[in-house]
Structure formats: C-alpha cells, structure tokens
Amino acid sequence: PISVQTNQTVADTKKPIKVLASFFPIYEFVKEIGGNKVDATTLIPIGIEPHDYEPTIQQIQQAENADIIFFNGLGFESSWLNKINNDNLVDTSVLSNLSQGNQIRNPHIWLDPVFAKAQVQQIKNALIEIDPNNKLDYQRNAINFTTKLDSLDSEIRTALPTCNKKDFIAFHDAFSYFADRYGLKQHSITGVAPEGEVLPQRIQEIVELAKDLGINVVYSEELVDPRFAEVIAQEIPDGKVLILSPIEGIEEEEQERGVGFIDKMKENLNNLKQGLKCV
C-alpha cells in the first residue's frame, strides 16, 4: 500500500489542482508529473537557501488552501511543517526506504537519480489518488521523466569510471547519497545545512585534506557566500572554485532561462569531472 495521506479527491477536474511543493526540486518534480493538470507553486522562494527558511503567515495560509502539499521529508521541512493545517500532506521520501529513525538524517535524496525516481513515483501516486480523472496523464508524464532520470543515471555511471580521483570537497554535506551511489567520497566544509560560520580551524583542516589528496578544486554553491571556498582554493596548489549545486534553489537568471533539474545535474557532472580529473 502506498503511504499517501490524501483524504479527499478534487471533484471539479476542469480547473487545475492547486499543488504546493516545499522547495525547488520537489516543485520541479511536481511540474514534470502534473503538467498542465496542476497549478504548482513553491512555498520556499526559488532563489532562497531553504535549510533554515521560516515561512511567513501568508505562506502558511496559502499552504492551507492548497489541494495537496508535497514535501521532501527526512527532516528537511521539520521546522515549519507542523504549523500547516492541511489534510493532504505527502512525504516524497517514503518510497526510498531510508530509515525513519530519530538520528539526524541527511535529507538530500533528490541528488541521487535513483532516489529521485522514488520521489517521482510517490508524487504520481498521490496525484492519481486526489485527481483520478487525469490518471493517464500523470502516468505518462511520470514515465517520461523517469526515463530522463534513467538516462542521467547511466550518463553519470559512464563518465565516472574514467576519473583518476574519487574524493571531492563539497560546500555542505549534500552529496553523500550521490557519492554512495556512484562510488565517490564526499568531504564537506560544513554539515548537513550550509548555514553558520566556518571556523578558521575547519578551513585549515580542509586545506590540509586537499593537499593530502592532491585535490585542486573546491566546490561552492550558488546560494551561499563563495568566500570560504575561495580562501581554501587560494591555499592549495592550482586551487580553483567551481559550483557543485545541491539544487536546493536556483538563481533568478537561471529560472528565466528555463534551467531545470536535469540541466543542473548535468552541470554538476561536468564540474565534478574537472575536480575528479576525468579523462
């Protein structure tokens, strides 16, 4: 049985159903599956770093008026989710079968294409449950997007064996599922969330690590201050900073160009190939 907690279906299927996604990757998945049958919005604005985001009263009210809300799960939205009173809250992480224990969990499953497919599955199931009249559309869209995720997965699997290195330095601990999936080793400057001051001692540790491993690329992110990564890069031979996006939000200019989730994943792969010294 699918653990989708939807308590009512939308009777009037002429209008698109009002769907709220917690933040950018979930919003992208919802748009891919829902197509023109959904009116999708994102609770956390697209260019905002989402980890410590606190929704406004207006955003909470908007969430309560949505027909269905999709969130990532694994604790990512735990600071505000319980403030929302809506019967149709869907956790997209449940089909990835990651432990639901009380330890601090890493929520970044969307960066692993295999787990992303499980999230897509969950979104499709919940949309069909709340809007059965458009079942065929949701099924077809889910198959199309899953095919894109499959080809992304095989592109990554094909590229990485040509690399001379397995270790990379990410800004925050966002790529552990990705690294596990593809046999890499992630080191990160900060923890599971990118906020907070980076201590000089931590910078020194990363500089030493980079030198020991012969790493010359330090990865930053589009929504955080690049200075920490730049300071480290200055201290290592031939050091440079590239972007490795946790795809938690994108810049406005990218949104205007229509850059999507798969595009961002491919950019990540290209930048990773530089840092991992791939042939």
Short mmCIF file of N, CA and C in Angstrom, two decimals, residues 1-5 71-74 89-100 105 109 115 118-123 125-126:
data_model
loop_
_atom_site.label_atom_id
_atom_site.label_comp_id
_atom_site.label_asym_id
_atom_site.label_seq_id
_atom_site.Cartn_x
_atom_site.Cartn_y
_atom_site.Cartn_z
N PRO A 1 0.84 -1.20 0.00
CA PRO A 1 0.00 0.00 0.00
C PRO A 1 0.87 1.26 0.00
N ILE A 2 0.43 2.22 -0.75
CA ILE A 2 1.19 3.47 -0.83
C ILE A 2 0.84 4.31 0.39
N SER A 3 1.86 4.85 1.05
CA SER A 3 1.53 5.68 2.22
C SER A 3 1.29 7.11 1.78
N VAL A 4 0.16 7.32 1.15
CA VAL A 4 -0.23 8.67 0.72
C VAL A 4 -1.41 9.07 1.59
N GLN A 5 -1.24 10.15 2.35
CA GLN A 5 -2.34 10.54 3.24
C GLN A 5 -3.23 11.56 2.56
N PHE A 71 6.20 17.43 0.17
CA PHE A 71 7.43 17.87 0.83
C PHE A 71 8.49 16.78 0.70
N ASN A 72 9.75 17.15 0.91
CA ASN A 72 10.84 16.21 0.73
C ASN A 72 10.84 15.11 1.78
N GLY A 73 10.68 15.53 3.05
CA GLY A 73 10.75 14.56 4.14
C GLY A 73 12.17 14.42 4.67
N LEU A 74 12.39 13.40 5.51
CA LEU A 74 13.68 13.15 6.16
C LEU A 74 14.15 14.36 6.95
N LEU A 89 -0.99 16.09 3.02
CA LEU A 89 0.45 16.33 3.08
C LEU A 89 1.15 15.04 2.63
N VAL A 90 1.98 15.14 1.63
CA VAL A 90 2.61 13.92 1.09
C VAL A 90 4.13 14.00 1.22
N ASP A 91 4.68 13.04 1.95
CA ASP A 91 6.12 12.91 2.15
C ASP A 91 6.70 12.15 0.96
N THR A 92 7.54 12.83 0.16
CA THR A 92 8.04 12.18 -1.07
C THR A 92 9.19 11.21 -0.80
N SER A 93 9.66 11.13 0.45
CA SER A 93 10.82 10.27 0.72
C SER A 93 10.45 8.83 1.05
N VAL A 94 9.15 8.55 1.26
CA VAL A 94 8.80 7.25 1.86
C VAL A 94 9.20 6.04 1.01
N LEU A 95 9.15 6.17 -0.33
CA LEU A 95 9.46 5.00 -1.16
C LEU A 95 10.96 4.76 -1.32
N SER A 96 11.78 5.69 -0.78
CA SER A 96 13.23 5.46 -0.88
C SER A 96 13.71 4.50 0.20
N ASN A 97 12.79 4.12 1.12
CA ASN A 97 13.10 3.12 2.16
C ASN A 97 14.29 3.48 3.03
N LEU A 98 14.50 4.78 3.27
CA LEU A 98 15.58 5.16 4.18
C LEU A 98 15.02 5.13 5.59
N SER A 99 15.89 4.84 6.53
CA SER A 99 15.40 4.64 7.89
C SER A 99 14.68 5.88 8.40
N GLN A 100 13.61 5.64 9.11
CA GLN A 100 12.84 6.76 9.66
C GLN A 100 13.18 6.95 11.15
N ARG A 105 19.04 12.79 10.18
CA ARG A 105 19.09 12.17 8.85
C ARG A 105 19.55 13.18 7.82
N ILE A 109 18.08 13.46 -0.75
CA ILE A 109 17.90 12.30 -1.62
C ILE A 109 17.68 12.68 -3.09
N PHE A 115 16.97 7.63 -6.08
CA PHE A 115 16.02 8.09 -5.05
C PHE A 115 15.05 9.12 -5.64
N ALA A 118 12.14 7.45 -6.98
CA ALA A 118 11.18 7.03 -5.94
C ALA A 118 10.30 8.22 -5.53
N GLN A 119 10.88 9.42 -5.51
CA GLN A 119 10.08 10.61 -5.17
C GLN A 119 9.04 10.88 -6.27
N VAL A 120 9.46 10.70 -7.51
CA VAL A 120 8.55 10.90 -8.65
C VAL A 120 7.38 9.92 -8.58
N GLN A 121 7.68 8.68 -8.24
CA GLN A 121 6.67 7.63 -8.06
C GLN A 121 5.63 8.06 -7.04
N GLN A 122 6.12 8.55 -5.90
CA GLN A 122 5.24 8.94 -4.79
C GLN A 122 4.35 10.12 -5.20
N ILE A 123 4.94 11.08 -5.94
CA ILE A 123 4.17 12.23 -6.41
C ILE A 123 3.08 11.77 -7.38
N ASN A 125 1.65 8.80 -7.57
CA ASN A 125 0.61 8.04 -6.86
C ASN A 125 -0.36 8.97 -6.15
N ALA A 126 0.19 10.01 -5.52
CA ALA A 126 -0.66 10.92 -4.75
C ALA A 126 -1.54 11.78 -5.67
#
